[in-house]
Short mmCIF file of C-alpha atoms and ligand atoms in Angstrom, two decimals:
data_model
loop_
_atom_site.label_atom_id
_atom_site.label_comp_id
_atom_site.label_asym_id
_atom_site.label_seq_id
_atom_site.Cartn_x
_atom_site.Cartn_y
_atom_site.Cartn_z
CA MET P 1 0.00 0.00 0.00
CA ILE P 2 1.07 3.56 -0.64
CA PRO P 3 1.92 5.14 2.73
CA LEU P 4 -0.76 7.63 3.77
CA ARG P 5 1.74 10.48 3.88
CA LEU P 6 2.41 9.96 0.15
CA VAL P 7 -1.16 9.54 -1.11
CA GLN P 8 -1.80 13.28 -1.37
CA SER P 9 1.36 13.85 -3.43
CA ILE P 10 0.46 11.02 -5.82
CA GLU P 11 -3.12 12.24 -6.24
CA THR P 12 -1.86 15.76 -6.95
CA ALA P 13 0.56 14.35 -9.52
CA LEU P 14 -2.17 12.22 -11.16
CA THR P 15 -4.53 15.18 -11.34
CA GLU P 16 -1.81 17.23 -13.01
CA VAL P 17 -0.65 14.65 -15.56
CA THR P 18 -4.08 13.29 -16.51
CA ALA P 19 -6.01 16.57 -16.21
CA LYS P 20 -8.74 14.47 -14.55
CA SER P 21 -9.92 14.66 -10.99
CA ASP P 22 -10.50 11.47 -9.04
CA ARG P 23 -9.04 9.67 -6.06
CA ILE P 24 -6.88 6.56 -6.09
CA ARG P 25 -9.38 3.71 -6.58
CA SER P 26 -7.00 0.82 -6.08
CA CYS P 27 -3.33 0.13 -5.58
CA VAL P 28 -2.05 -3.39 -6.21
CA SER P 29 1.49 -4.13 -5.02
CA ILE P 30 3.93 -5.40 -7.64
CA GLY P 31 6.91 -7.51 -6.59
CA GLY P 32 9.97 -8.40 -8.61
CA GLY P 33 11.95 -5.21 -8.07
CA SER P 34 15.08 -5.20 -6.00
CA ILE P 35 15.04 -1.77 -4.38
CA ASN P 36 11.82 0.15 -4.49
CA ASN P 37 8.18 -0.30 -3.57
CA ALA P 38 5.98 -0.63 -6.64
CA CYS P 39 2.27 -0.78 -7.42
CA LYS P 40 -0.35 -0.56 -10.13
CA VAL P 41 -2.53 2.45 -9.38
CA GLU P 42 -6.08 2.94 -10.67
CA TRP P 43 -7.12 6.52 -11.38
CA ALA P 44 -10.00 7.82 -13.53
CA ASN P 45 -10.55 4.36 -15.05
CA GLU P 46 -6.93 4.01 -16.15
CA PHE P 47 -3.90 2.24 -14.67
CA TYR P 48 -0.51 3.78 -13.87
CA PHE P 49 2.76 2.34 -12.56
CA LEU P 50 4.18 3.87 -9.39
CA LYS P 51 7.49 3.28 -7.58
CA TRP P 52 8.53 4.98 -4.38
CA ASN P 53 11.25 4.93 -1.76
CA SER P 54 12.66 7.04 1.04
CA ALA P 55 13.77 10.39 -0.42
CA SER P 56 17.12 10.22 1.36
CA LYS P 57 18.16 6.58 0.89
CA TYR P 58 19.16 6.75 -2.79
CA PRO P 59 19.35 10.45 -3.66
CA ASN P 60 17.91 11.38 -7.07
CA ILE P 61 17.38 7.73 -8.04
CA PHE P 62 14.12 8.47 -9.85
CA ASP P 63 15.49 11.57 -11.59
CA TYR P 64 18.25 9.38 -13.00
CA GLU P 65 15.79 6.63 -13.96
CA SER P 66 13.58 9.18 -15.69
CA HIS P 67 16.56 10.68 -17.54
CA GLY P 68 17.64 7.22 -18.71
CA LEU P 69 14.17 6.17 -19.81
CA LYS P 70 13.74 9.41 -21.76
CA GLN P 71 17.12 8.96 -23.45
CA LEU P 72 16.07 5.46 -24.55
CA LEU P 73 12.58 6.58 -25.60
CA ALA P 74 14.00 9.39 -27.74
CA THR P 75 15.72 6.84 -29.98
CA ASN P 76 12.35 5.46 -31.09
CA SER P 77 13.90 2.04 -31.35
CA ILE P 78 12.29 -0.11 -28.66
CA GLY P 79 9.36 0.07 -26.25
CA ILE P 80 10.00 2.25 -23.20
CA PRO P 81 7.37 3.33 -20.63
CA GLU P 82 6.55 7.00 -20.73
CA VAL P 83 7.56 8.80 -17.52
CA LEU P 84 4.68 10.97 -16.32
CA LYS P 85 6.09 12.52 -13.16
CA VAL P 86 9.01 12.38 -10.77
CA GLY P 87 8.32 13.97 -7.41
CA LYS P 88 8.92 13.92 -3.69
CA ASN P 89 7.60 15.16 -0.39
CA GLU P 90 9.56 15.58 2.86
CA THR P 91 10.18 11.86 3.33
CA ASP P 92 9.46 9.98 0.11
CA ALA P 93 10.43 10.15 -3.55
CA PHE P 94 8.37 8.65 -6.36
CA ILE P 95 8.20 8.04 -10.09
CA LEU P 96 4.92 7.68 -11.92
CA MET P 97 4.85 6.15 -15.38
CA GLU P 98 2.78 4.48 -18.03
CA TYR P 99 1.52 1.07 -16.90
CA ILE P 100 2.59 -1.68 -19.29
CA GLY P 101 0.00 -4.47 -19.60
CA GLN P 102 1.61 -7.80 -20.36
CA SER P 103 1.23 -10.96 -22.44
CA ALA P 104 3.26 -14.15 -22.98
CA SER P 105 6.38 -13.92 -25.15
CA ASP P 106 6.67 -16.01 -28.31
CA LYS P 107 9.12 -16.38 -31.21
CA THR P 108 7.95 -13.12 -32.80
CA PHE P 109 8.67 -11.31 -29.53
CA TRP P 110 12.30 -12.53 -29.44
CA GLU P 111 12.75 -11.71 -33.12
CA ALA P 112 11.49 -8.16 -32.50
CA PHE P 113 13.55 -7.82 -29.32
CA GLY P 114 16.79 -8.73 -31.13
CA LYS P 115 16.07 -6.29 -33.93
CA GLN P 116 14.93 -3.45 -31.70
CA LEU P 117 17.88 -3.77 -29.31
CA SER P 118 20.19 -3.60 -32.33
CA ASP P 119 18.30 -0.46 -33.44
CA LEU P 120 18.93 1.03 -29.99
CA HIS P 121 22.63 0.18 -30.20
CA ARG P 122 22.92 1.96 -33.53
CA ASN P 123 22.50 5.20 -31.58
CA THR P 124 26.12 6.12 -31.08
CA THR P 125 28.17 9.09 -29.93
CA ASN P 126 31.85 10.01 -29.62
CA TYR P 127 32.46 9.29 -25.92
CA PHE P 128 31.97 6.45 -23.46
CA GLY P 129 29.89 7.65 -20.52
CA ASN P 130 26.91 9.93 -20.17
CA ASP P 131 25.87 13.45 -19.21
CA GLN P 132 24.96 12.37 -15.72
CA ASP P 133 25.80 9.61 -13.27
CA ASN P 134 23.11 7.13 -12.20
CA TYR P 135 22.60 3.89 -10.31
CA ILE P 136 22.91 0.23 -11.13
CA GLY P 137 20.59 -1.47 -8.66
CA SER P 138 21.25 0.52 -5.52
CA LEU P 139 24.93 1.24 -6.26
CA SER P 140 26.05 4.59 -7.68
CA GLN P 141 27.42 4.34 -11.19
CA SER P 142 29.85 6.94 -12.50
CA ASN P 143 29.43 7.93 -16.15
CA THR P 144 32.45 10.25 -16.42
CA LYS P 145 33.27 10.45 -20.11
CA HIS P 146 36.29 8.78 -21.74
CA ASP P 147 37.51 8.54 -25.33
CA ARG P 148 38.42 4.88 -25.04
CA TRP P 149 36.27 1.96 -23.93
CA SER P 150 39.15 0.33 -22.04
CA ALA P 151 39.70 3.49 -19.94
CA PHE P 152 35.99 3.82 -19.22
CA PHE P 153 35.50 0.14 -18.37
CA VAL P 154 38.47 0.10 -16.00
CA SER P 155 38.15 3.55 -14.36
CA GLU P 156 34.37 3.95 -14.15
CA ARG P 157 33.18 0.36 -13.90
CA LEU P 158 35.63 -2.24 -12.58
CA GLN P 159 38.12 -0.28 -10.46
CA PRO P 160 35.60 1.44 -8.12
CA LEU P 161 33.84 -1.87 -7.41
CA VAL P 162 37.09 -3.76 -6.87
CA LYS P 163 38.05 -1.07 -4.37
CA MET P 164 34.65 -1.28 -2.66
CA ALA P 165 34.91 -5.07 -2.46
CA ARG P 166 38.44 -4.83 -1.06
CA ASP P 167 37.43 -2.15 1.48
CA ASN P 168 34.56 -4.37 2.65
CA GLN P 169 36.81 -7.45 2.68
CA ARG P 170 34.76 -9.26 0.10
CA ILE P 171 37.93 -9.93 -1.93
CA SER P 172 41.55 -10.49 -0.88
CA GLN P 173 44.64 -8.43 -1.69
CA GLN P 174 45.58 -11.24 -4.12
CA HIS P 175 42.32 -10.71 -6.01
CA ALA P 176 43.01 -6.97 -6.18
CA ILE P 177 46.48 -7.61 -7.60
CA ARG P 178 45.04 -9.94 -10.24
CA PHE P 179 42.48 -7.30 -11.20
CA ASP P 180 45.32 -4.78 -11.62
CA LYS P 181 47.04 -7.19 -13.99
CA LEU P 182 43.80 -7.65 -15.93
CA PHE P 183 43.35 -3.86 -16.21
CA GLU P 184 46.67 -3.63 -18.07
CA LYS P 185 45.34 -6.04 -20.70
CA ILE P 186 41.80 -4.69 -21.22
CA GLU P 187 42.83 -2.42 -24.11
CA THR P 188 43.91 -5.47 -26.12
CA LEU P 189 40.86 -7.61 -25.28
CA PHE P 190 37.97 -5.62 -26.82
CA PRO P 191 37.60 -4.90 -30.55
CA PRO P 192 37.08 -1.20 -31.25
CA GLU P 193 33.41 -0.17 -31.43
CA LYS P 194 31.62 3.16 -31.41
CA PRO P 195 29.99 4.01 -28.06
CA SER P 196 26.40 2.70 -28.25
CA LEU P 197 23.47 3.83 -26.15
CA LEU P 198 22.94 0.94 -23.71
CA HIS P 199 20.16 -0.14 -21.40
CA GLY P 200 22.97 -0.92 -18.99
CA ASP P 201 21.26 -3.51 -16.75
CA LEU P 202 19.70 -5.88 -19.26
CA TRP P 203 18.92 -9.00 -17.28
CA SER P 204 15.69 -10.96 -17.73
CA GLY P 205 13.90 -9.03 -14.95
CA ASN P 206 14.27 -5.76 -16.82
CA PHE P 207 12.04 -6.21 -19.83
CA LEU P 208 8.33 -6.85 -20.26
CA CYS P 209 6.32 -8.34 -23.12
CA ASN P 210 3.48 -5.89 -23.74
CA THR P 211 -0.08 -6.74 -24.82
CA LYS P 212 0.98 -6.48 -28.49
CA GLY P 213 3.71 -9.08 -27.86
CA LEU P 214 6.50 -6.51 -28.17
CA PRO P 215 9.43 -5.83 -25.82
CA VAL P 216 9.44 -2.93 -23.34
CA LEU P 217 12.61 -2.13 -21.40
CA ILE P 218 12.36 -1.05 -17.75
CA ASP P 219 14.69 -0.04 -14.92
CA PRO P 220 17.74 0.97 -16.98
CA ALA P 221 21.24 2.11 -15.97
CA VAL P 222 21.83 4.03 -19.21
CA TYR P 223 25.20 5.13 -20.66
CA PHE P 224 27.10 5.06 -23.94
CA GLY P 225 29.26 1.96 -23.84
CA HIS P 226 30.47 -1.11 -25.70
CA ARG P 227 27.35 -2.87 -26.96
CA GLU P 228 28.72 -6.24 -25.88
CA MET P 229 27.96 -5.14 -22.30
CA ASP P 230 24.20 -5.32 -22.93
CA ILE P 231 24.47 -8.61 -24.81
CA ALA P 232 26.70 -10.17 -22.13
CA MET P 233 24.28 -9.11 -19.39
CA THR P 234 21.46 -11.00 -21.14
CA LYS P 235 23.54 -14.15 -20.63
CA LEU P 236 24.33 -13.61 -16.94
CA PHE P 237 21.20 -15.20 -15.53
CA GLY P 238 19.82 -16.54 -18.83
CA GLY P 239 16.20 -16.23 -19.93
CA PHE P 240 16.75 -14.85 -23.46
CA GLY P 241 15.79 -17.14 -26.35
CA ALA P 242 18.16 -18.25 -29.13
CA VAL P 243 16.01 -16.34 -31.64
CA PHE P 244 16.92 -13.11 -29.83
CA TYR P 245 20.66 -13.55 -30.52
CA GLU P 246 20.10 -14.69 -34.13
CA SER P 247 17.90 -11.68 -34.78
CA TYR P 248 20.28 -9.19 -33.13
CA ASN P 249 23.23 -10.60 -35.05
CA ARG P 250 21.37 -10.51 -38.35
CA HIS P 251 20.55 -6.84 -37.90
CA PHE P 252 23.84 -5.69 -36.36
CA LEU P 253 26.65 -8.19 -36.73
CA MET P 254 28.52 -8.85 -33.49
CA GLU P 255 32.32 -8.61 -33.63
CA LYS P 256 34.16 -11.92 -33.99
CA GLY P 257 34.80 -13.69 -30.69
CA TRP P 258 32.07 -11.86 -28.76
CA GLU P 259 31.04 -15.07 -26.99
CA LYS P 260 34.52 -15.26 -25.45
CA ARG P 261 34.16 -11.74 -24.04
CA VAL P 262 30.83 -12.37 -22.30
CA GLU P 263 32.51 -13.30 -18.98
CA LEU P 264 34.86 -10.34 -19.25
CA CYS P 265 31.92 -7.93 -19.65
CA ASN P 266 30.02 -9.64 -16.86
CA LEU P 267 32.79 -8.98 -14.36
CA TYR P 268 31.00 -5.67 -13.86
CA PRO P 269 27.52 -6.98 -12.90
CA LEU P 270 29.17 -9.78 -10.91
CA LEU P 271 31.12 -7.17 -8.92
CA VAL P 272 27.85 -5.28 -8.40
CA HIS P 273 26.29 -8.48 -7.02
CA LEU P 274 29.36 -9.31 -4.94
CA ASN P 275 29.21 -5.88 -3.31
CA LEU P 276 25.45 -5.91 -2.80
CA PHE P 277 24.74 -9.52 -1.94
CA GLY P 278 27.96 -11.19 -0.83
CA SER P 279 30.59 -13.73 -1.64
CA SER P 280 28.50 -16.32 -3.50
CA TYR P 281 29.43 -14.41 -6.68
CA LEU P 282 33.17 -14.65 -6.05
CA TYR P 283 33.54 -18.07 -7.64
CA ASP P 284 32.44 -16.78 -11.07
CA ILE P 285 34.68 -13.73 -10.73
CA GLU P 286 37.68 -15.91 -9.89
CA ARG P 287 36.95 -18.17 -12.84
CA THR P 288 36.97 -15.21 -15.24
CA LEU P 289 40.14 -13.78 -13.73
CA GLY P 290 41.66 -17.21 -14.25
CA TYR P 291 41.15 -16.95 -18.04
CA TYR P 292 43.22 -13.78 -18.25
CA VAL P 293 45.75 -13.61 -15.38
P1 ADP W 301 13.15 -1.74 -8.82
O1 ADP W 301 13.50 -0.33 -9.16
O2 ADP W 301 12.79 -1.92 -7.38
O3 ADP W 301 14.19 -2.77 -9.28
P2 ADP W 301 11.51 -2.37 -11.15
O4 ADP W 301 11.64 -1.14 -11.97
O5 ADP W 301 12.31 -3.55 -11.59
O6 ADP W 301 11.79 -2.07 -9.61
O7 ADP W 301 9.96 -2.73 -11.11
C1 ADP W 301 9.47 -3.79 -10.31
C2 ADP W 301 8.54 -4.67 -11.13
O8 ADP W 301 7.43 -3.90 -11.57
C3 ADP W 301 9.17 -5.21 -12.40
O9 ADP W 301 9.78 -6.46 -12.18
C4 ADP W 301 7.99 -5.33 -13.35
O10 ADP W 301 7.35 -6.58 -13.19
C5 ADP W 301 7.04 -4.26 -12.88
N1 ADP W 301 7.09 -3.03 -13.72
C6 ADP W 301 8.12 -2.16 -13.84
N2 ADP W 301 7.79 -1.12 -14.63
C7 ADP W 301 6.52 -1.35 -15.03
C8 ADP W 301 5.60 -0.63 -15.85
N3 ADP W 301 5.92 0.55 -16.41
N4 ADP W 301 4.36 -1.16 -16.05
C9 ADP W 301 4.01 -2.34 -15.48
N5 ADP W 301 4.83 -3.05 -14.67
C10 ADP W 301 6.06 -2.57 -14.45
#
């Protein structure tokens, strides 16, 4: 349930964005998220999606989410929920967006998903990074711009999380030394690619199949990066059909050897998980380090 202290703010926001007056008729909790409270809100015979959290716990988290969703939406490449309002009161912050009704995915869905993600990745720029920082899950993510992918991947992605893991004694000094050795090699391990606009956290919990059977991306951690990061992330916990990869590859050919770089890319989300959830992720990290150092 929406806390009473927040109801007034949400009703004011709904009145403003819909230009209709009503009161919240129902609010059905939605699970599946990792950080925020979420529900489906009924207002003036329509449904809306609402997430909220303490305003101080993750500062600006919904401003960053809104910025990322709008960046993705502006490419016109793949389904993205429209953000209606980001707001806060003294204690809580919230984001209100279009509610995406859902249906079961089939072959056509995966075909479309592969194509549309490749369309998204064709939006490129001349730096790795973004205009503002954001979050991945509940961890801050720096998007300071770099000219080279290797510099960005090491300085803004791997290094800060290796340091955090070391500071919190989730990895040993030996691990940190091995990471340093890996960092020296990164430049030689990735083929050059233009910086692509990425979803940034593309695991199977972060897309929906809408009522037309088409993909809609949610909960992004957007930046311009190497497109293999998004593809690798789809493989981390599985759940993406073979047709998805065939379709993507047909529309935007992956660089040779991309399968071998999946684990390298996934060092980043694995470090995120190691820092957030503990040492059960260390085994996979060690295995990947073992390929390279
Ligand atoms: P969190 O920020 O806590 O990780 P999510 O953004 O992943 O939360 O949202 C939680 C769940 O709500 C998702 O797993 C999904 O099932 C559902 N969801 C997210 N966005 C929408 C939306 N716009 N419309 C309908 N359901 C949504």
